[in-house]
Amino acid sequence: MLRQDFNRPDIKRRALADHRKKQFADPTYQATEYHHRLNFYATPPTADITLEQFEQWAIDRLKVLAELEACSFRNKSLAETASHMKPLLEKYLLLQPNTSSSSKLFEERQKDHYSHFILRLAFASTEDLRRRFSRVETMLFRLRLNDEGYREKDAFIKDINLDCEQVTEDECNKYRDELAAITGFKKGSEEETWIKVDWERVPDLVESRRVFMRAGKAYVPSKEQSSMVVAEFTKRLDRALELTARALPRLDEDDRLTPILDHLSKNFITPDASYTSSTSSVAGADISARNIDSLSAHFPLCMQNLHRSLRRDAHLKHFGRLQYTLFLKGIGLNLEECLIFWRSAFHKITDDTFNKEYRYNVRHSYGDVGGDSNRRGGGYSPFSCQKILTEHPPGPGEAHGCPYRHFSLENLTALLQGVGITDRSVLNGVKEDKESQKFHMACNRVFEHVHKNEIKKAKEESIMTSAQLETIVHPNEYFKRSYLLKNLGKANGDDIKMEDS
Ligand code: SF4
């Protein structure tokens, strides 16, 4: 197999490379040893791998990260996430401990090392991608750290140079009672080791009295060291991502890697966030142009906002039309009805203008016109929350995007009140979710408030399984679930069917 060093552009290019581009033009090969299965990814890899490995390893890691992100959207606890992720990690990113007799430790760790750095390149380009990457990589690191054996964890912490001092056995004996008061530490206990750091580095542990304080130093027991290590991991990764972002333009000249990296970052979507019209239709519902106004009561806030703006202005700008058209297509509105809907909604313009400027785009979204692949695939898929939250933020005069993210708090509160959400505790919860950037949580909070009676009934009567009530990560799922819940009473088991989402 042809081996190509992904760090090294071809020879002609290397000769021409200017000295400022040295970082990518002239890597020095360094043999890498992996003493631990945990990795802080401080040193970029330099050995040769094939382009196929480059892509496959990155895709495998991406599957793991996307699933981790889905676990966090669903608010799974650490323990639930760990058990959910176990088989996936074993399949795509297995890392065995030093105590294992496997002969594949080096290969496993090498794949982990390379795939991290490849995705670091793919996700360094925008602040959003950097933040998401850092978040999910931190989740992955935390899972692995928690899973690590006591001795290996201890050895790893010593190696990463956390800029802290090990507390000696003499000191442990000297402060035995004070340390015991913190954790129930007993002399000679193998399970407890202590480090000391300047107390300013662990203010949360000091505040909650989870450390022993002496002479400006905080004595941190091993069980609390994990949170320090995780925080340090995130801090170093964030810094490294900033540096990578600055170096990225120099990669543009490598036409083998740029398309792969581009493709990887575009596919960083939660696996269940993609939506096809076959999973979205609601049997028995009248999905027609004339019924959109009444159906809009079941729309999530992003689509309600588009609908209200459309009714107010008799117009929406390009991205608003695209987001809304694909959503309507996703709820089951057929092309013909969709054209009727847009034509009547744009009532201030002539037929001629509509046909010339808008009709084509609607047909294109449905795959009725456009390139072969679009036609074959039946047009474009409705946007997931992830896509709406992270791509094309709305500018002045635009109504697309996600109000939980893109509106100011005042405007968001006014919009929520405008659609009937006036409960103080819900509005406060939304405010907190927005401040901590948990936009999905805000949306799900509102959903649960609006449908609380129906959800209670569905649970009591076992009409919906817990999988069907999991956190919503797609506007079309919001619609479908809302419609079905509100029509539970009318279903009589026949005309409204609850299918697996
Ligand atoms: Fe729409 Fe998703 Fe935002 Fe809810 S979280 S408003 S469904 S984009």
Short mmCIF file of C-alpha atoms and ligand atoms in Angstrom, two decimals:
data_model
loop_
_atom_site.label_atom_id
_atom_site.label_comp_id
_atom_site.label_asym_id
_atom_site.label_seq_id
_atom_site.Cartn_x
_atom_site.Cartn_y
_atom_site.Cartn_z
CA MET A 1 0.00 0.00 0.00
CA LEU A 2 1.25 3.42 -0.91
CA ARG A 3 2.24 5.15 2.28
CA GLN A 4 2.05 8.93 2.46
CA ASP A 5 2.93 11.06 5.43
CA PHE A 6 -0.10 13.23 6.08
CA ASN A 7 2.07 15.89 7.62
CA ARG A 8 4.27 16.14 4.61
CA PRO A 9 3.16 17.82 1.35
CA ASP A 10 4.81 16.46 -1.81
CA ILE A 11 8.46 17.07 -2.56
CA LYS A 12 7.96 19.82 -5.14
CA ARG A 13 5.80 21.73 -2.74
CA ARG A 14 8.25 21.21 0.06
CA ALA A 15 11.01 22.77 -2.00
CA LEU A 16 8.87 25.81 -2.60
CA ALA A 17 7.54 26.08 0.93
CA ASP A 18 8.37 29.32 2.59
CA HIS A 19 10.09 29.26 5.94
CA ARG A 20 6.96 30.38 7.81
CA LYS A 21 5.25 27.21 6.60
CA LYS A 22 7.90 25.03 8.17
CA GLN A 23 5.50 23.58 10.68
CA PHE A 24 3.80 21.59 7.94
CA ALA A 25 6.62 21.34 5.47
CA ASP A 26 9.35 19.74 7.49
CA PRO A 27 8.26 17.56 10.38
CA THR A 28 10.95 15.67 12.22
CA TYR A 29 10.23 12.05 12.77
CA GLN A 30 10.10 11.07 16.41
CA ALA A 31 9.40 7.56 17.59
CA THR A 32 6.43 7.68 19.91
CA GLU A 33 6.09 5.54 22.97
CA TYR A 34 2.84 5.16 24.79
CA HIS A 35 3.51 4.51 28.45
CA HIS A 36 -0.11 5.00 29.40
CA ARG A 37 -3.38 4.36 27.65
CA LEU A 38 -4.53 7.82 28.74
CA ASN A 39 -3.11 10.62 26.64
CA PHE A 40 -2.98 14.39 27.01
CA TYR A 41 -2.08 14.63 23.29
CA ALA A 42 0.75 17.05 23.93
CA THR A 43 2.90 15.92 20.99
CA PRO A 44 1.63 15.63 17.43
CA PRO A 45 2.38 12.32 15.69
CA THR A 46 5.00 12.32 12.95
CA ALA A 47 5.22 8.74 11.70
CA ASP A 48 3.88 7.70 8.29
CA ILE A 49 0.36 6.46 7.91
CA THR A 50 -1.66 5.86 4.75
CA LEU A 51 -4.41 8.19 3.57
CA GLU A 52 -6.86 5.33 4.12
CA GLN A 53 -5.79 5.03 7.74
CA PHE A 54 -5.97 8.81 8.06
CA GLU A 55 -9.60 8.81 7.01
CA GLN A 56 -10.76 5.57 8.64
CA TRP A 57 -9.25 6.32 12.04
CA ALA A 58 -10.82 9.76 12.04
CA ILE A 59 -14.24 8.36 11.06
CA ASP A 60 -14.04 5.77 13.84
CA ARG A 61 -13.27 8.43 16.43
CA LEU A 62 -16.01 10.63 15.04
CA LYS A 63 -18.55 7.85 15.59
CA VAL A 64 -17.52 7.69 19.23
CA LEU A 65 -17.60 11.46 19.71
CA ALA A 66 -20.96 11.87 17.99
CA GLU A 67 -22.49 9.21 20.23
CA LEU A 68 -21.02 10.87 23.30
CA GLU A 69 -22.60 14.14 22.23
CA ALA A 70 -25.93 12.38 21.76
CA CYS A 71 -25.64 11.01 25.32
CA SER A 72 -25.14 14.51 26.63
CA PHE A 73 -28.13 15.84 24.65
CA ARG A 74 -30.17 13.10 26.27
CA ASN A 75 -28.93 14.15 29.70
CA LYS A 76 -27.56 10.68 30.46
CA SER A 77 -25.63 10.40 33.71
CA LEU A 78 -21.93 9.54 33.67
CA ALA A 79 -22.70 5.94 34.63
CA GLU A 80 -25.39 5.60 31.92
CA THR A 81 -23.04 7.14 29.36
CA ALA A 82 -20.25 4.76 30.37
CA SER A 83 -22.39 1.68 29.91
CA HIS A 84 -23.91 2.99 26.66
CA MET A 85 -20.46 3.77 25.24
CA LYS A 86 -18.71 0.56 26.28
CA PRO A 87 -19.50 -1.53 23.18
CA LEU A 88 -18.85 1.40 20.85
CA LEU A 89 -15.49 2.11 22.41
CA GLU A 90 -14.57 -1.55 22.17
CA LYS A 91 -15.52 -1.56 18.50
CA TYR A 92 -14.03 1.72 17.31
CA LEU A 93 -11.48 2.97 19.80
CA LEU A 94 -10.38 0.15 22.04
CA LEU A 95 -7.65 1.05 24.52
CA GLN A 96 -6.50 -1.74 26.77
CA PRO A 97 -4.60 -1.21 30.04
CA ASN A 98 -0.92 -1.92 30.58
CA THR A 99 -1.88 -4.99 32.57
CA SER A 100 -3.39 -6.55 29.44
CA SER A 101 -1.39 -9.22 27.66
CA SER A 102 -2.62 -8.01 24.27
CA SER A 103 0.02 -7.53 21.60
CA LYS A 104 -1.97 -4.67 20.10
CA LEU A 105 -1.46 -2.03 22.77
CA PHE A 106 0.80 0.07 20.54
CA GLU A 107 -1.56 -0.03 17.53
CA GLU A 108 -4.56 0.86 19.67
CA ARG A 109 -2.81 3.80 21.28
CA GLN A 110 -1.38 4.94 17.98
CA LYS A 111 -4.84 5.00 16.42
CA ASP A 112 -6.17 6.95 19.39
CA HIS A 113 -3.29 9.43 19.16
CA TYR A 114 -3.55 9.99 15.39
CA SER A 115 -7.32 10.16 15.26
CA HIS A 116 -7.35 12.81 17.97
CA PHE A 117 -4.93 14.98 16.02
CA ILE A 118 -6.72 14.48 12.70
CA LEU A 119 -10.01 15.59 14.21
CA ARG A 120 -8.25 18.44 15.94
CA LEU A 121 -7.34 19.69 12.44
CA ALA A 122 -10.87 19.10 11.18
CA PHE A 123 -12.56 20.90 14.06
CA ALA A 124 -10.23 23.81 14.68
CA SER A 125 -11.66 26.08 12.00
CA THR A 126 -14.55 27.74 13.84
CA GLU A 127 -15.18 28.61 17.44
CA ASP A 128 -18.30 26.48 17.48
CA LEU A 129 -16.56 23.39 16.23
CA ARG A 130 -13.66 23.95 18.62
CA ARG A 131 -16.03 24.22 21.56
CA ARG A 132 -17.93 21.08 20.59
CA PHE A 133 -14.75 19.13 19.95
CA SER A 134 -13.25 20.17 23.26
CA ARG A 135 -16.45 19.26 25.06
CA VAL A 136 -16.76 15.76 23.64
CA GLU A 137 -13.04 15.03 23.85
CA THR A 138 -13.21 16.01 27.52
CA MET A 139 -16.16 13.65 27.99
CA LEU A 140 -14.18 10.85 26.38
CA PHE A 141 -11.14 11.60 28.51
CA ARG A 142 -13.25 11.66 31.69
CA LEU A 143 -14.81 8.29 30.84
CA ARG A 144 -11.42 6.75 30.33
CA LEU A 145 -9.94 8.33 33.43
CA ASN A 146 -12.79 7.01 35.56
CA ASP A 147 -12.29 3.59 34.07
CA GLU A 148 -8.56 3.61 34.78
CA GLY A 149 -7.09 1.41 37.51
CA TYR A 150 -5.70 3.09 40.59
CA ARG A 151 -2.00 2.45 39.87
CA GLU A 152 -2.18 3.41 36.19
CA LYS A 153 -4.08 6.58 36.98
CA ASP A 154 -1.57 7.54 39.61
CA ALA A 155 1.36 6.91 37.26
CA PHE A 156 -0.31 8.93 34.54
CA ILE A 157 -0.97 11.89 36.84
CA LYS A 158 2.67 11.88 37.90
CA ASP A 159 3.75 11.96 34.25
CA ILE A 160 1.62 14.80 32.98
CA ASN A 161 3.31 17.37 35.14
CA LEU A 162 0.35 19.01 36.78
CA ASP A 163 2.73 21.32 38.57
CA CYS A 164 1.93 19.88 41.95
CA GLU A 165 3.80 18.17 44.75
CA GLN A 166 3.24 14.64 46.00
CA VAL A 167 2.52 14.58 49.73
CA THR A 168 5.11 12.38 51.40
CA GLU A 169 4.27 9.54 53.72
CA ASP A 170 5.80 11.49 56.61
CA GLU A 171 3.46 14.37 55.95
CA CYS A 172 0.51 12.03 55.64
CA ASN A 173 1.36 10.69 59.06
CA LYS A 174 1.86 14.17 60.49
CA TYR A 175 -1.59 15.38 59.37
CA ARG A 176 -3.22 12.04 59.73
CA ASP A 177 -6.25 13.25 61.72
CA GLU A 178 -6.90 16.26 59.49
CA LEU A 179 -6.67 14.15 56.34
CA ALA A 180 -8.87 11.51 57.88
CA ALA A 181 -11.47 14.18 58.53
CA ILE A 182 -11.58 14.91 54.80
CA THR A 183 -11.86 11.38 53.43
CA GLY A 184 -11.64 8.85 56.20
CA PHE A 185 -8.02 8.28 55.18
CA LYS A 186 -6.22 5.55 57.08
CA LYS A 187 -2.49 5.18 57.43
CA GLY A 188 -1.08 2.77 54.90
CA SER A 189 -4.21 2.80 52.75
CA GLU A 190 -3.12 2.03 49.22
CA GLU A 191 -6.19 3.62 47.79
CA GLU A 192 -5.41 7.16 48.89
CA THR A 193 -2.61 9.36 47.63
CA TRP A 194 -2.41 13.10 48.14
CA ILE A 195 -0.99 15.95 46.15
CA LYS A 196 -0.61 19.57 47.23
CA VAL A 197 -1.23 22.60 45.03
CA ASP A 198 -1.69 26.33 45.56
CA TRP A 199 -5.20 26.64 46.88
CA GLU A 200 -6.19 29.16 44.16
CA ARG A 201 -6.06 26.33 41.65
CA VAL A 202 -8.90 24.43 43.29
CA PRO A 203 -11.27 27.06 44.64
CA ASP A 204 -14.33 24.82 44.25
CA LEU A 205 -12.73 22.07 46.32
CA VAL A 206 -11.69 24.59 48.96
CA GLU A 207 -15.15 26.09 49.08
CA SER A 208 -16.84 22.74 49.52
CA ARG A 209 -14.18 21.66 52.10
CA ARG A 210 -13.09 18.66 50.06
CA VAL A 211 -9.39 19.40 50.64
CA PHE A 212 -7.14 19.94 53.64
CA MET A 213 -5.54 23.42 53.80
CA ARG A 214 -2.11 24.21 55.25
CA ALA A 215 0.22 27.18 54.59
CA GLY A 216 -1.53 28.28 51.39
CA LYS A 217 -1.52 24.76 49.97
CA ALA A 218 -4.52 22.54 49.35
CA TYR A 219 -3.99 18.83 49.98
CA VAL A 220 -6.05 17.03 47.35
CA PRO A 221 -6.99 13.36 47.81
CA SER A 222 -6.82 11.01 44.84
CA LYS A 223 -10.58 10.87 44.29
CA GLU A 224 -10.65 14.66 43.80
CA GLN A 225 -7.59 14.65 41.58
CA SER A 226 -9.62 13.38 38.65
CA SER A 227 -11.56 16.63 38.35
CA MET A 228 -8.28 18.57 38.40
CA VAL A 229 -6.83 16.36 35.70
CA VAL A 230 -9.95 16.70 33.55
CA ALA A 231 -9.94 20.50 33.96
CA GLU A 232 -6.27 20.56 32.98
CA PHE A 233 -7.01 18.37 29.94
CA THR A 234 -9.67 20.83 28.75
CA LYS A 235 -7.47 23.84 29.40
CA ARG A 236 -4.55 22.45 27.40
CA LEU A 237 -6.79 21.21 24.59
CA ASP A 238 -8.52 24.60 24.25
CA ARG A 239 -5.17 26.30 24.03
CA ALA A 240 -3.91 23.78 21.46
CA LEU A 241 -7.07 24.20 19.36
CA GLU A 242 -6.51 27.97 19.22
CA LEU A 243 -2.98 27.39 17.96
CA THR A 244 -4.16 24.84 15.41
CA ALA A 245 -6.78 27.31 14.14
CA ARG A 246 -4.07 29.88 13.50
CA ALA A 247 -1.96 27.36 11.60
CA LEU A 248 -4.85 26.03 9.51
CA PRO A 249 -4.55 28.34 6.48
CA ARG A 250 -1.18 26.73 5.79
CA LEU A 251 -2.89 23.41 5.23
CA ASP A 252 -4.92 24.81 2.33
CA GLU A 253 -2.16 23.95 -0.06
CA ASP A 254 -2.55 20.24 0.61
CA ASP A 255 -5.33 19.18 -1.72
CA ARG A 256 -5.35 15.58 -0.44
CA LEU A 257 -6.20 16.45 3.14
CA THR A 258 -8.41 19.52 2.92
CA PRO A 259 -11.40 17.71 1.34
CA ILE A 260 -11.17 14.89 3.90
CA LEU A 261 -11.01 17.33 6.81
CA ASP A 262 -13.86 19.33 5.36
CA HIS A 263 -15.98 16.25 4.98
CA LEU A 264 -15.24 15.15 8.56
CA SER A 265 -16.27 18.44 10.11
CA LYS A 266 -19.47 18.57 8.02
CA ASN A 267 -20.41 15.13 9.25
CA PHE A 268 -20.11 15.90 12.90
CA ILE A 269 -23.81 15.46 13.45
CA THR A 270 -25.38 13.30 16.09
CA PRO A 271 -26.19 9.96 14.49
CA ASP A 272 -29.88 10.19 15.28
CA ALA A 273 -30.14 13.82 14.28
CA SER A 274 -30.62 13.10 10.60
CA TYR A 275 -34.22 12.84 9.62
CA THR A 276 -35.96 11.36 6.68
CA SER A 277 -39.53 12.04 5.69
CA SER A 278 -40.35 8.35 6.10
CA THR A 279 -39.78 8.56 9.85
CA SER A 280 -41.60 11.83 10.28
CA SER A 281 -45.06 11.38 8.86
CA VAL A 282 -47.94 11.25 11.28
CA ALA A 283 -50.65 8.90 10.15
CA GLY A 284 -54.10 10.50 10.19
CA ALA A 285 -52.95 14.12 10.29
CA ASP A 286 -54.18 16.64 7.71
CA ILE A 287 -50.85 18.03 6.50
CA SER A 288 -51.93 20.58 3.90
CA ALA A 289 -51.23 24.22 3.04
CA ARG A 290 -54.50 25.45 4.54
CA ASN A 291 -53.83 23.61 7.80
CA ILE A 292 -50.34 24.95 8.54
CA ASP A 293 -51.64 27.76 10.77
CA SER A 294 -53.33 25.33 13.14
CA LEU A 295 -50.51 22.77 12.92
CA SER A 296 -48.05 25.51 13.91
CA ALA A 297 -49.21 25.10 17.53
CA HIS A 298 -47.10 21.91 17.51
CA PHE A 299 -44.00 23.56 16.04
CA PRO A 300 -40.86 24.15 18.09
CA LEU A 301 -39.95 27.75 18.78
CA CYS A 302 -37.56 28.03 15.80
CA MET A 303 -40.36 27.14 13.37
CA GLN A 304 -43.01 29.12 15.24
CA ASN A 305 -40.76 32.13 14.91
CA LEU A 306 -40.39 31.56 11.16
CA HIS A 307 -44.12 31.08 10.81
CA ARG A 308 -44.95 34.24 12.75
CA SER A 309 -42.38 36.29 10.79
CA LEU A 310 -43.80 34.96 7.53
CA ARG A 311 -47.35 35.87 8.49
CA ARG A 312 -46.24 39.31 9.70
CA ASP A 313 -44.04 40.27 6.71
CA ALA A 314 -45.46 38.05 3.95
CA HIS A 315 -41.83 37.26 3.28
CA LEU A 316 -38.82 35.31 4.57
CA LYS A 317 -35.20 35.61 3.49
CA HIS A 318 -33.31 32.76 1.85
CA PHE A 319 -32.11 30.73 4.87
CA GLY A 320 -35.45 31.19 6.60
CA ARG A 321 -37.26 29.82 3.55
CA LEU A 322 -34.84 26.92 3.32
CA GLN A 323 -35.06 25.98 7.02
CA TYR A 324 -38.84 26.25 6.99
CA THR A 325 -39.43 24.49 3.65
CA LEU A 326 -37.36 21.49 4.69
CA PHE A 327 -39.15 21.35 8.02
CA LEU A 328 -42.55 21.43 6.29
CA LYS A 329 -41.40 18.76 3.89
CA GLY A 330 -40.29 16.74 6.94
CA ILE A 331 -43.71 16.91 8.58
CA GLY A 332 -45.24 15.46 5.42
CA LEU A 333 -46.31 18.47 3.34
CA ASN A 334 -46.01 17.40 -0.28
CA LEU A 335 -44.41 19.57 -2.97
CA GLU A 336 -47.66 20.70 -4.52
CA GLU A 337 -49.09 21.80 -1.16
CA CYS A 338 -45.81 23.43 -0.23
CA LEU A 339 -45.88 25.55 -3.39
CA ILE A 340 -49.47 26.55 -2.62
CA PHE A 341 -48.43 27.45 0.93
CA TRP A 342 -45.51 29.68 -0.15
CA ARG A 343 -47.46 31.29 -2.98
CA SER A 344 -50.30 32.36 -0.68
CA ALA A 345 -47.91 33.38 2.11
CA PHE A 346 -46.00 35.72 -0.25
CA HIS A 347 -49.24 37.55 -1.09
CA LYS A 348 -47.60 40.93 -1.70
CA ILE A 349 -45.82 39.81 -4.87
CA THR A 350 -47.10 38.85 -8.31
CA ASP A 351 -47.33 35.33 -9.68
CA ASP A 352 -44.63 36.23 -12.12
CA THR A 353 -42.17 37.30 -9.42
CA PHE A 354 -42.98 34.23 -7.34
CA ASN A 355 -42.42 31.89 -10.27
CA LYS A 356 -39.17 33.55 -11.22
CA GLU A 357 -37.62 34.00 -7.81
CA TYR A 358 -39.03 31.46 -5.38
CA ARG A 359 -40.69 28.49 -7.06
CA TYR A 360 -37.41 26.94 -8.19
CA ASN A 361 -35.91 26.93 -4.69
CA VAL A 362 -38.90 25.15 -3.20
CA ARG A 363 -38.80 22.51 -5.94
CA HIS A 364 -35.07 22.18 -5.45
CA SER A 365 -35.51 21.49 -1.74
CA TYR A 366 -37.84 18.64 -2.65
CA GLY A 367 -35.37 17.24 -5.18
CA ASP A 368 -37.76 18.02 -8.05
CA VAL A 369 -35.04 19.96 -9.83
CA GLY A 370 -31.30 20.26 -9.32
CA GLY A 371 -28.29 17.99 -9.50
CA ASP A 372 -28.53 14.23 -9.91
CA SER A 373 -27.58 13.40 -6.37
CA ASN A 374 -30.19 15.80 -5.02
CA ARG A 375 -32.86 14.25 -7.23
CA ARG A 376 -31.83 10.71 -6.38
CA GLY A 377 -31.89 11.49 -2.68
CA GLY A 378 -35.35 13.13 -2.90
CA GLY A 379 -33.93 16.56 -2.12
CA TYR A 380 -32.41 17.75 1.12
CA SER A 381 -33.10 16.52 4.63
CA PRO A 382 -34.76 18.76 7.19
CA PHE A 383 -32.21 20.50 9.37
CA SER A 384 -31.38 19.01 12.75
CA CYS A 385 -31.09 21.20 15.85
CA GLN A 386 -27.34 20.76 15.66
CA LYS A 387 -27.24 22.20 12.18
CA ILE A 388 -29.59 25.06 13.03
CA LEU A 389 -27.65 25.84 16.18
CA THR A 390 -24.24 25.88 14.59
CA GLU A 391 -24.49 26.89 10.94
CA HIS A 392 -25.41 30.20 9.32
CA PRO A 393 -26.34 32.30 12.34
CA PRO A 394 -29.09 34.77 11.36
CA GLY A 395 -28.15 38.33 10.48
CA PRO A 396 -30.32 41.47 10.68
CA GLY A 397 -33.77 40.92 9.21
CA GLU A 398 -33.39 37.13 9.14
CA ALA A 399 -35.69 34.85 11.12
CA HIS A 400 -33.96 31.46 10.81
CA GLY A 401 -31.76 29.85 13.47
CA CYS A 402 -32.72 28.76 16.98
CA PRO A 403 -34.27 31.45 19.21
CA TYR A 404 -32.84 29.78 22.33
CA ARG A 405 -29.42 30.43 20.94
CA HIS A 406 -29.68 33.35 18.56
CA PHE A 407 -32.12 35.66 20.37
CA SER A 408 -31.15 37.95 23.22
CA LEU A 409 -32.69 36.89 26.53
CA GLU A 410 -35.22 39.74 26.37
CA ASN A 411 -36.35 38.85 22.88
CA LEU A 412 -36.47 35.17 23.71
CA THR A 413 -38.60 35.82 26.79
CA ALA A 414 -40.93 38.05 24.77
CA LEU A 415 -41.28 35.38 22.07
CA LEU A 416 -41.99 32.68 24.63
CA GLN A 417 -44.60 34.85 26.29
CA GLY A 418 -46.04 35.57 22.85
CA VAL A 419 -46.62 31.85 22.30
CA GLY A 420 -48.19 31.45 25.73
CA ILE A 421 -45.28 30.43 27.99
CA THR A 422 -45.68 32.66 31.02
CA ASP A 423 -44.79 30.28 33.87
CA ARG A 424 -42.04 31.99 35.92
CA SER A 425 -40.16 28.82 36.79
CA VAL A 426 -40.07 27.70 33.14
CA LEU A 427 -38.84 31.13 32.01
CA ASN A 428 -36.16 31.10 34.72
CA GLY A 429 -35.12 27.59 33.75
CA VAL A 430 -34.83 28.67 30.10
CA LYS A 431 -32.69 31.61 31.19
CA GLU A 432 -30.32 29.30 33.08
CA ASP A 433 -30.16 26.82 30.18
CA LYS A 434 -29.36 29.64 27.78
CA GLU A 435 -26.66 31.02 30.05
CA SER A 436 -25.02 27.62 30.29
CA GLN A 437 -25.44 27.17 26.51
CA LYS A 438 -27.75 24.16 26.89
CA PHE A 439 -30.11 25.29 24.16
CA HIS A 440 -31.61 21.84 23.60
CA MET A 441 -32.39 21.63 27.27
CA ALA A 442 -34.29 24.92 27.13
CA CYS A 443 -36.31 23.65 24.18
CA ASN A 444 -37.05 20.33 25.89
CA ARG A 445 -37.97 22.15 29.08
CA VAL A 446 -40.59 24.16 27.18
CA PHE A 447 -41.81 21.01 25.42
CA GLU A 448 -42.25 19.20 28.73
CA HIS A 449 -44.08 22.17 30.23
CA VAL A 450 -46.46 22.52 27.30
CA HIS A 451 -47.17 18.78 27.19
CA LYS A 452 -46.92 17.92 30.87
CA ASN A 453 -50.43 16.46 31.20
CA GLU A 454 -50.14 14.39 28.04
CA ILE A 455 -46.67 13.09 28.97
CA LYS A 456 -48.01 12.05 32.37
CA LYS A 457 -50.91 10.26 30.72
CA ALA A 458 -48.69 8.60 28.10
CA LYS A 459 -46.40 7.32 30.85
CA GLU A 460 -49.20 6.15 33.11
CA GLU A 461 -50.95 4.31 30.34
CA SER A 462 -47.68 3.05 28.85
CA ILE A 463 -48.64 4.51 25.49
CA MET A 464 -45.12 5.77 24.87
CA THR A 465 -41.90 4.01 25.76
CA SER A 466 -39.14 5.97 27.47
CA ALA A 467 -37.18 5.82 24.19
CA GLN A 468 -40.05 7.70 22.55
CA LEU A 469 -39.84 10.34 25.25
CA GLU A 470 -36.07 10.87 25.09
CA THR A 471 -34.60 14.33 24.65
CA ILE A 472 -35.60 15.93 21.36
CA VAL A 473 -32.71 16.81 19.06
CA HIS A 474 -34.63 17.55 15.87
CA PRO A 475 -37.40 20.10 15.12
CA ASN A 476 -39.37 17.48 13.18
CA GLU A 477 -39.26 15.12 16.13
CA TYR A 478 -40.61 17.98 18.25
CA PHE A 479 -43.54 18.38 15.88
CA LYS A 480 -44.26 14.69 15.62
CA ARG A 481 -44.16 14.09 19.34
CA SER A 482 -46.21 17.18 20.10
CA TYR A 483 -48.87 16.25 17.56
CA LEU A 484 -49.13 12.69 18.77
CA LEU A 485 -49.25 13.63 22.44
CA LYS A 486 -51.94 16.27 21.93
CA ASN A 487 -54.01 13.80 19.95
CA LEU A 488 -53.68 10.85 22.31
CA GLY A 489 -57.30 11.09 23.37
CA LYS A 490 -58.58 11.15 19.80
CA ALA A 491 -56.55 8.26 18.58
CA ASN A 492 -58.81 5.39 19.59
CA GLY A 493 -55.91 3.23 18.56
CA ASP A 494 -56.72 3.62 14.88
CA ASP A 495 -56.18 6.91 13.14
CA ILE A 496 -53.21 8.22 15.14
CA LYS A 497 -50.37 5.77 15.38
CA MET A 498 -47.38 5.92 17.65
CA GLU A 499 -44.42 4.51 15.79
CA ASP A 500 -40.88 4.11 16.94
CA SER A 501 -39.01 7.34 16.33
FE1 SF4 B 1 -35.69 24.43 17.11
FE2 SF4 B 1 -33.94 22.65 18.03
FE3 SF4 B 1 -33.80 25.23 18.77
FE4 SF4 B 1 -35.74 23.66 19.65
S1 SF4 B 1 -33.56 23.45 20.06
S2 SF4 B 1 -35.96 25.73 18.87
S3 SF4 B 1 -36.16 22.38 17.86
S4 SF4 B 1 -33.48 24.39 16.71
#
